[in-house]
mmCIF file of C-alpha atoms in Angstrom:
data_model
loop_
_atom_site.group_PDB
_atom_site.id
_atom_site.type_symbol
_atom_site.label_atom_id
_atom_site.label_comp_id
_atom_site.label_asym_id
_atom_site.label_seq_id
_atom_site.Cartn_x
_atom_site.Cartn_y
_atom_site.Cartn_z
ATOM 1 C CA MET O 1 26.858 34.311 13.952
ATOM 2 C CA LEU O 2 24.560 32.671 12.205
ATOM 3 C CA ASP O 3 25.798 28.662 10.875
ATOM 4 C CA SER O 4 23.479 28.175 7.332
ATOM 5 C CA SER O 5 24.176 24.582 7.159
ATOM 6 C CA ASP O 6 22.908 23.824 11.457
ATOM 7 C CA GLN O 7 20.387 27.098 10.905
ATOM 8 C CA TRP O 8 21.580 28.325 14.487
ATOM 9 C CA VAL O 9 22.879 31.847 16.067
ATOM 10 C CA ALA O 10 25.621 32.002 18.860
ATOM 11 C CA VAL O 11 24.009 34.939 20.915
ATOM 12 C CA GLY O 12 26.739 35.617 22.626
ATOM 13 C CA ASN O 13 29.181 34.417 25.956
ATOM 14 C CA VAL O 14 27.556 34.191 29.290
ATOM 15 C CA GLU O 15 28.255 32.697 32.423
ATOM 16 C CA THR O 16 26.217 29.003 33.077
ATOM 17 C CA SER O 17 24.671 30.747 36.387
ATOM 18 C CA PHE O 18 23.474 34.167 34.747
ATOM 19 C CA ILE O 19 20.861 32.309 32.061
ATOM 20 C CA LYS O 20 17.704 32.377 33.498
ATOM 21 C CA PRO O 21 15.640 28.846 33.286
ATOM 22 C CA THR O 22 12.588 29.966 31.559
ATOM 23 C CA LEU O 23 14.826 30.775 28.305
ATOM 24 C CA LEU O 24 15.580 27.625 28.133
ATOM 25 C CA GLN O 25 11.744 27.017 28.744
ATOM 26 C CA CYS O 26 10.799 28.857 25.399
ATOM 27 C CA LEU O 27 9.594 27.429 22.233
ATOM 28 C CA ASP O 28 9.408 28.305 18.572
ATOM 29 C CA ASP O 29 6.067 27.378 16.869
ATOM 30 C CA ALA O 30 7.066 23.948 15.586
ATOM 31 C CA GLY O 31 7.754 22.695 20.005
ATOM 32 C CA ASP O 32 11.265 22.779 19.665
ATOM 33 C CA PRO O 33 13.406 25.062 21.626
ATOM 34 C CA VAL O 34 14.145 28.269 21.109
ATOM 35 C CA PHE O 35 17.742 28.744 23.342
ATOM 36 C CA THR O 36 19.751 26.085 23.800
ATOM 37 C CA HIS O 37 22.834 26.420 26.180
ATOM 38 C CA ASP O 38 26.962 25.149 24.495
ATOM 39 C CA ASN O 39 30.243 25.385 24.601
ATOM 40 C CA LEU O 40 32.113 26.651 21.589
ATOM 41 C CA THR O 41 35.468 27.137 20.373
ATOM 42 C CA ASN O 42 36.908 30.161 18.937
ATOM 43 C CA LYS O 43 38.853 30.787 15.952
ATOM 44 C CA ASP O 44 41.838 31.023 18.982
ATOM 45 C CA GLY O 45 41.040 28.115 20.199
ATOM 46 C CA VAL O 46 39.650 28.979 23.513
ATOM 47 C CA THR O 47 36.367 28.067 24.359
ATOM 48 C CA ARG O 48 33.526 29.997 25.279
ATOM 49 C CA ASP O 49 30.601 28.907 27.387
ATOM 50 C CA VAL O 50 27.168 30.411 25.038
ATOM 51 C CA LEU O 51 23.946 30.468 24.372
ATOM 52 C CA ARG O 52 22.261 29.828 21.379
ATOM 53 C CA MET O 53 19.066 30.540 19.644
ATOM 54 C CA ASN O 54 17.564 28.336 17.318
ATOM 55 C CA ILE O 55 16.216 30.162 14.304
ATOM 56 C CA ASP O 56 14.383 28.748 11.263
ATOM 57 C CA THR O 57 16.947 30.833 8.415
ATOM 58 C CA GLU O 58 14.570 28.899 5.464
ATOM 59 C CA SER O 59 17.346 28.937 3.085
ATOM 60 C CA GLN O 60 16.543 30.964 0.399
ATOM 61 C CA ILE O 61 16.502 34.024 3.481
ATOM 62 C CA SER O 62 19.899 34.459 1.291
ATOM 63 C CA VAL O 63 18.345 35.814 -1.999
ATOM 64 C CA LEU O 64 15.556 38.220 -0.272
ATOM 65 C CA ASP O 65 16.115 41.748 -1.284
ATOM 66 C CA GLU O 66 17.342 44.187 1.918
ATOM 67 C CA THR O 67 13.902 44.968 2.414
ATOM 68 C CA GLN O 68 12.673 41.309 2.605
ATOM 69 C CA LEU O 69 15.482 40.534 4.389
ATOM 70 C CA PHE O 70 14.968 43.154 7.395
ATOM 71 C CA GLU O 71 11.196 42.233 7.173
ATOM 72 C CA LYS O 72 11.915 38.339 8.008
ATOM 73 C CA ARG O 73 14.234 38.518 10.017
ATOM 74 C CA THR O 74 12.291 40.932 12.542
ATOM 75 C CA ALA O 75 9.211 37.734 12.100
ATOM 76 C CA LEU O 76 11.690 35.851 13.043
ATOM 77 C CA LEU O 77 12.536 38.250 16.319
ATOM 78 C CA ASP O 78 8.571 38.531 16.872
ATOM 79 C CA GLN O 79 8.230 34.891 17.493
ATOM 80 C CA VAL O 80 10.792 34.539 20.202
ATOM 81 C CA THR O 81 9.421 38.028 21.741
ATOM 82 C CA ASN O 82 6.213 36.185 21.648
ATOM 83 C CA GLN O 83 8.028 33.417 23.424
ATOM 84 C CA LEU O 84 9.582 35.614 26.637
ATOM 85 C CA LEU O 85 6.336 36.646 26.927
ATOM 86 C CA THR O 86 4.580 34.312 26.998
ATOM 87 C CA VAL O 87 7.150 32.861 30.169
ATOM 88 C CA GLY O 88 7.274 36.262 31.770
ATOM 89 C CA VAL O 89 10.857 37.268 31.052
ATOM 90 C CA ILE O 90 9.691 40.470 29.480
ATOM 91 C CA SER O 91 6.168 41.872 31.079
ATOM 92 C CA ARG O 92 5.451 43.804 27.304
ATOM 93 C CA LYS O 93 6.131 44.485 23.551
ATOM 94 C CA HIS O 94 7.964 47.706 22.730
ATOM 95 C CA SER O 95 4.993 50.528 21.630
ATOM 96 C CA ASP O 96 7.459 50.744 18.407
ATOM 97 C CA ILE O 97 6.419 49.740 15.079
ATOM 98 C CA ASN O 98 9.182 47.165 15.606
ATOM 99 C CA SER O 99 8.006 45.677 18.747
ATOM 100 C CA THR O 100 11.312 42.968 18.813
ATOM 101 C CA HIS O 101 13.015 45.885 20.652
ATOM 102 C CA ARG O 102 12.858 44.640 24.389
ATOM 103 C CA THR O 103 14.105 41.003 22.783
ATOM 104 C CA ALA O 104 17.439 42.660 21.444
ATOM 105 C CA PRO O 105 19.329 41.860 24.946
ATOM 106 C CA PHE O 106 18.607 38.797 25.728
ATOM 107 C CA LEU O 107 19.847 38.108 22.517
ATOM 108 C CA GLY O 108 23.094 39.712 22.496
ATOM 109 C CA ILE O 109 22.534 42.639 20.384
ATOM 110 C CA ASP O 110 24.003 46.210 21.268
ATOM 111 C CA SER O 111 21.540 48.960 22.691
ATOM 112 C CA ILE O 112 22.337 52.044 21.147
ATOM 113 C CA GLY O 113 21.957 55.220 22.237
ATOM 114 C CA VAL O 114 22.732 58.887 21.483
ATOM 115 C CA HIS O 115 22.664 61.778 24.223
ATOM 116 C CA LEU O 116 23.283 65.406 24.196
ATOM 117 C CA HIS O 117 24.293 67.795 27.131
ATOM 118 C CA CYS O 118 23.203 71.476 27.433
ATOM 119 C CA TYR O 119 25.369 73.474 29.708
ATOM 120 C CA VAL O 120 26.051 76.724 30.316
ATOM 121 C CA CYS O 121 29.109 78.570 31.006
ATOM 122 C CA GLN O 122 29.403 81.647 33.281
ATOM 123 C CA ASP O 123 32.001 84.858 32.919
ATOM 124 C CA ASN O 124 33.150 84.074 29.198
ATOM 125 C CA THR O 125 34.824 80.646 30.281
ATOM 126 C CA ASN O 126 34.263 77.532 27.756
ATOM 127 C CA LYS O 127 34.269 75.690 31.629
ATOM 128 C CA PRO O 128 30.694 74.655 32.120
ATOM 129 C CA THR O 129 28.875 76.498 35.244
ATOM 130 C CA GLY O 130 26.030 74.164 34.527
ATOM 131 C CA VAL O 131 23.652 71.457 32.822
ATOM 132 C CA TRP O 132 20.840 70.896 32.051
ATOM 133 C CA LEU O 133 19.021 67.171 33.303
ATOM 134 C CA ALA O 134 15.493 66.160 31.824
ATOM 135 C CA LYS O 135 13.381 64.238 34.363
ATOM 136 C CA ARG O 136 11.540 60.952 32.401
ATOM 137 C CA ALA O 137 7.675 61.030 31.841
ATOM 138 C CA PRO O 138 5.368 59.109 34.135
ATOM 139 C CA ASN O 139 3.998 56.966 32.239
ATOM 140 C CA LYS O 140 7.667 56.059 30.828
ATOM 141 C CA SER O 141 7.937 52.074 30.971
ATOM 142 C CA HIS O 142 10.641 51.892 32.381
ATOM 143 C CA HIS O 143 12.900 53.937 35.090
ATOM 144 C CA PRO O 144 9.726 56.600 34.895
ATOM 145 C CA ASN O 145 10.740 59.544 37.298
ATOM 146 C CA PHE O 146 14.029 59.685 37.034
ATOM 147 C CA TRP O 147 16.560 62.059 36.060
ATOM 148 C CA ASP O 148 18.434 61.276 32.256
ATOM 149 C CA PRO O 149 20.929 63.671 30.139
ATOM 150 C CA THR O 150 19.177 67.215 28.579
ATOM 151 C CA VAL O 151 18.437 64.894 25.753
ATOM 152 C CA ALA O 152 18.303 60.747 25.526
ATOM 153 C CA GLY O 153 16.797 58.525 22.652
ATOM 154 C CA GLY O 154 17.782 55.197 20.725
ATOM 155 C CA GLN O 155 19.534 55.084 17.160
ATOM 156 C CA PRO O 156 17.097 54.111 14.067
ATOM 157 C CA VAL O 157 18.578 51.882 11.399
ATOM 158 C CA ASP O 158 17.649 55.171 9.238
ATOM 159 C CA LEU O 159 20.058 58.110 10.241
ATOM 160 C CA SER O 160 23.736 59.334 11.282
ATOM 161 C CA LEU O 161 24.548 59.980 14.718
ATOM 162 C CA HIS O 162 24.300 63.437 13.932
ATOM 163 C CA GLU O 163 20.590 63.241 12.189
ATOM 164 C CA ASN O 164 18.975 61.670 14.842
ATOM 165 C CA ILE O 165 20.180 64.287 17.699
ATOM 166 C CA ILE O 166 18.531 67.142 16.019
ATOM 167 C CA LYS O 167 15.146 65.480 15.706
ATOM 168 C CA GLU O 168 15.657 63.616 19.404
ATOM 169 C CA ALA O 169 17.070 67.389 20.648
ATOM 170 C CA HIS O 170 14.445 69.171 18.965
ATOM 171 C CA GLU O 171 10.962 66.621 19.945
ATOM 172 C CA GLU O 172 12.055 66.272 23.583
ATOM 173 C CA ALA O 173 13.374 69.249 24.299
ATOM 174 C CA GLY O 174 12.377 71.848 21.999
ATOM 175 C CA VAL O 175 16.770 72.502 20.702
ATOM 176 C CA PRO O 176 16.515 74.701 17.395
ATOM 177 C CA SER O 177 17.503 72.767 14.843
ATOM 178 C CA GLU O 178 20.336 75.211 13.438
ATOM 179 C CA TRP O 179 22.111 75.360 17.535
ATOM 180 C CA LEU O 180 23.457 71.824 16.282
ATOM 181 C CA ARG O 181 24.655 71.787 12.804
ATOM 182 C CA ILE O 182 28.429 71.208 12.245
ATOM 183 C CA ASP O 183 28.442 74.902 10.537
ATOM 184 C CA ASN O 184 26.377 76.583 12.689
ATOM 185 C CA THR O 185 27.383 80.580 12.549
ATOM 186 C CA THR O 186 24.708 82.242 14.189
ATOM 187 C CA GLN O 187 25.928 84.219 16.775
ATOM 188 C CA ASN O 188 23.616 83.341 19.954
ATOM 189 C CA ASP O 189 26.329 81.686 21.646
ATOM 190 C CA THR O 190 26.121 78.091 20.647
ATOM 191 C CA VAL O 191 28.902 75.885 20.862
ATOM 192 C CA LEU O 192 28.414 71.889 19.379
ATOM 193 C CA THR O 193 30.824 69.078 20.092
ATOM 194 C CA ASP O 194 30.744 66.165 18.977
ATOM 195 C CA HIS O 195 32.376 63.290 20.504
ATOM 196 C CA THR O 196 30.777 60.254 18.842
ATOM 197 C CA HIS O 197 34.197 59.074 18.246
ATOM 198 C CA HIS O 198 35.007 57.851 21.520
ATOM 199 C CA PRO O 199 31.328 55.945 22.915
ATOM 200 C CA LEU O 200 30.830 54.224 26.174
ATOM 201 C CA THR O 201 30.656 50.627 26.164
ATOM 202 C CA ILE O 202 28.903 49.592 29.069
ATOM 203 C CA THR O 203 27.301 45.997 30.001
ATOM 204 C CA THR O 204 24.650 46.010 32.657
ATOM 205 C CA ALA O 205 22.323 43.308 34.319
ATOM 206 C CA LYS O 206 18.805 42.781 35.814
ATOM 207 C CA SER O 207 19.147 42.295 39.366
ATOM 208 C CA ASP O 208 18.749 38.627 39.018
ATOM 209 C CA GLY O 209 21.613 38.321 36.736
ATOM 210 C CA SER O 210 18.889 36.951 34.313
ATOM 211 C CA CYS O 211 19.980 39.596 31.027
ATOM 212 C CA MET O 212 23.343 41.181 30.479
ATOM 213 C CA LYS O 213 22.677 43.942 27.656
ATOM 214 C CA ARG O 214 25.432 45.566 26.257
ATOM 215 C CA SER O 215 24.609 49.273 25.093
ATOM 216 C CA MET O 216 26.833 51.790 23.405
ATOM 217 C CA TYR O 217 26.653 55.342 24.498
ATOM 218 C CA TYR O 218 27.218 58.323 21.797
ATOM 219 C CA SER O 219 27.663 61.714 23.004
ATOM 220 C CA PHE O 220 27.390 65.380 21.971
ATOM 221 C CA ASP O 221 27.283 68.453 24.036
ATOM 222 C CA LEU O 222 26.086 72.118 23.566
ATOM 223 C CA GLN O 223 26.614 75.111 25.439
ATOM 224 C CA VAL O 224 23.608 77.092 25.151
ATOM 225 C CA PRO O 225 22.926 80.831 26.325
ATOM 226 C CA ILE O 226 22.218 81.238 29.814
ATOM 227 C CA GLU O 227 18.886 82.713 29.373
ATOM 228 C CA TRP O 228 17.205 79.569 27.439
ATOM 229 C CA ARG O 229 15.443 77.226 28.427
ATOM 230 C CA PRO O 230 14.479 73.604 27.334
ATOM 231 C CA THR O 231 10.720 72.673 26.228
ATOM 232 C CA ALA O 232 9.477 69.413 26.219
ATOM 233 C CA VAL O 233 7.628 68.289 23.458
ATOM 234 C CA ASP O 234 6.556 65.128 22.909
ATOM 235 C CA GLY O 235 5.789 64.260 26.124
ATOM 236 C CA GLU O 236 8.743 61.838 27.064
ATOM 237 C CA VAL O 237 9.950 64.094 29.587
ATOM 238 C CA SER O 238 7.898 65.893 32.747
ATOM 239 C CA GLU O 239 10.721 68.789 33.210
ATOM 240 C CA PHE O 240 14.108 70.185 33.266
ATOM 241 C CA LYS O 241 15.906 71.331 35.598
ATOM 242 C CA PRO O 242 19.612 72.683 36.056
ATOM 243 C CA TYR O 243 22.121 71.244 37.547
ATOM 244 C CA SER O 244 25.203 73.070 39.291
ATOM 245 C CA VAL O 245 28.747 71.694 38.673
ATOM 246 C CA GLN O 246 28.469 70.731 42.280
ATOM 247 C CA ASP O 247 25.150 69.516 42.541
ATOM 248 C CA LEU O 248 25.262 67.172 39.416
ATOM 249 C CA GLU O 249 29.038 66.129 40.776
ATOM 250 C CA ASP O 250 26.708 64.972 44.297
ATOM 251 C CA GLU O 251 24.200 63.695 42.653
ATOM 252 C CA LEU O 252 26.469 61.196 40.571
ATOM 253 C CA ARG O 253 28.409 60.812 44.179
ATOM 254 C CA HIS O 254 25.544 59.931 46.538
ATOM 255 C CA GLY O 255 22.327 60.130 44.803
ATOM 256 C CA ASP O 256 19.857 57.708 43.661
ATOM 257 C CA SER O 257 17.563 60.026 41.550
ATOM 258 C CA VAL O 258 19.843 59.622 37.997
ATOM 259 C CA ARG O 259 18.477 56.589 35.930
ATOM 260 C CA PRO O 260 21.150 54.144 36.903
ATOM 261 C CA ALA O 261 22.180 53.420 33.209
ATOM 262 C CA MET O 262 23.124 57.588 32.532
ATOM 263 C CA ARG O 263 25.412 57.983 35.486
ATOM 264 C CA SER O 264 28.054 57.048 33.423
ATOM 265 C CA VAL O 265 26.804 59.088 30.721
ATOM 266 C CA LEU O 266 26.864 61.774 32.873
ATOM 267 C CA LEU O 267 30.191 61.043 34.670
ATOM 268 C CA ASP O 268 32.311 60.926 31.816
ATOM 269 C CA PHE O 269 30.682 64.470 30.591
ATOM 270 C CA MET O 270 31.948 65.754 34.375
ATOM 271 C CA ILE O 271 35.415 64.400 33.419
ATOM 272 C CA ARG O 272 36.212 65.776 30.187
ATOM 273 C CA HIS O 273 35.169 68.877 31.343
ATOM 274 C CA GLN O 274 37.376 68.120 34.068
ATOM 275 C CA LEU O 275 34.419 68.909 36.725
ATOM 276 C CA TRP O 276 35.376 65.509 38.052
ATOM 277 C CA LYS O 277 37.354 65.887 41.293
ATOM 278 C CA GLY O 278 39.978 63.175 41.876
ATOM 279 C CA PRO O 279 44.034 61.959 40.907
ATOM 280 C CA GLU O 280 44.075 61.912 37.332
ATOM 281 C CA ARG O 281 45.085 57.753 38.150
ATOM 282 C CA GLU O 282 41.724 57.286 39.104
ATOM 283 C CA LEU O 283 40.299 59.274 36.263
ATOM 284 C CA GLU O 284 42.287 57.285 33.532
ATOM 285 C CA GLU O 285 40.334 54.352 35.559
ATOM 286 C CA LEU O 286 36.935 55.445 35.342
ATOM 287 C CA ARG O 287 37.147 56.311 31.411
ATOM 288 C CA ARG O 288 38.356 52.662 30.744
ATOM 289 C CA ALA O 289 36.249 50.801 32.595
ATOM 290 C CA MET O 290 33.450 52.771 30.360
ATOM 291 C CA ARG O 291 35.255 51.559 27.177
ATOM 292 C CA ARG O 292 35.777 48.549 27.606
ATOM 293 C CA LYS O 293 37.061 46.453 24.566
ATOM 294 C CA ARG O 294 34.370 43.973 23.522
ATOM 295 C CA MET O 295 34.412 40.427 23.180
ATOM 296 C CA VAL O 296 33.602 38.865 20.340
ATOM 297 C CA LEU O 297 33.373 35.024 19.809
ATOM 298 C CA TRP O 298 34.480 34.465 16.378
#
């Protein structure tokens, strides 16, 4: 929440013990603290423990056009990113043009991911018997060599979820774009299902509790021909591997090769296709746990 008079933003609900001391040591260009710790009361009269990010909004920000406003916000966040680098909270900037990507979780900004599960069916049934997983390249900045869904990518501001998955699927796995069209009428045994109306809402943290990252994961499922093989195109994936339903369940229950954040995404795939073994009560509990309501301060 931005307060134009005091020029601060309430980053979000935090636990006092989770605030890494280095965050409170960050200083802006004027030598003032970037983050401060406070207790605020919301409209329902409930007091929340929050972390403020103090930013210089420069009163003219309200009259900037959309492009200028985007650039201004990015510049302000870049200051914070540099401070997080200085005190060692993050190791390096993201390689994207907007290098503030790594700072977002520390500011209570949701991370949005879009995923595609390419699966196969046997014997003319609609029930998946296997799904393709992608092994992250060894040069990835985090969790290299871990396994992901067939396609996994971030969500840019200028594309819809569907437009983005078409782009990501082609770049990462060589999936033909026509297979991902909503009006796909080709006779090639492909079926696209859009599940983005029911995203996962997951909160994770670093092992020391210093960064509560809130993520929203959107998924598409694509039935592909049995003979089709994904192909790594852009270098973000080192290899693809077909997992049988049983192998995937064993991995999710007992293994450690799937990227931690993607375990819930793949579990959700298994549950919605009625592939995960367990009492309905437990399955419903898992569904709810993966879709918790967002805490909104104001």
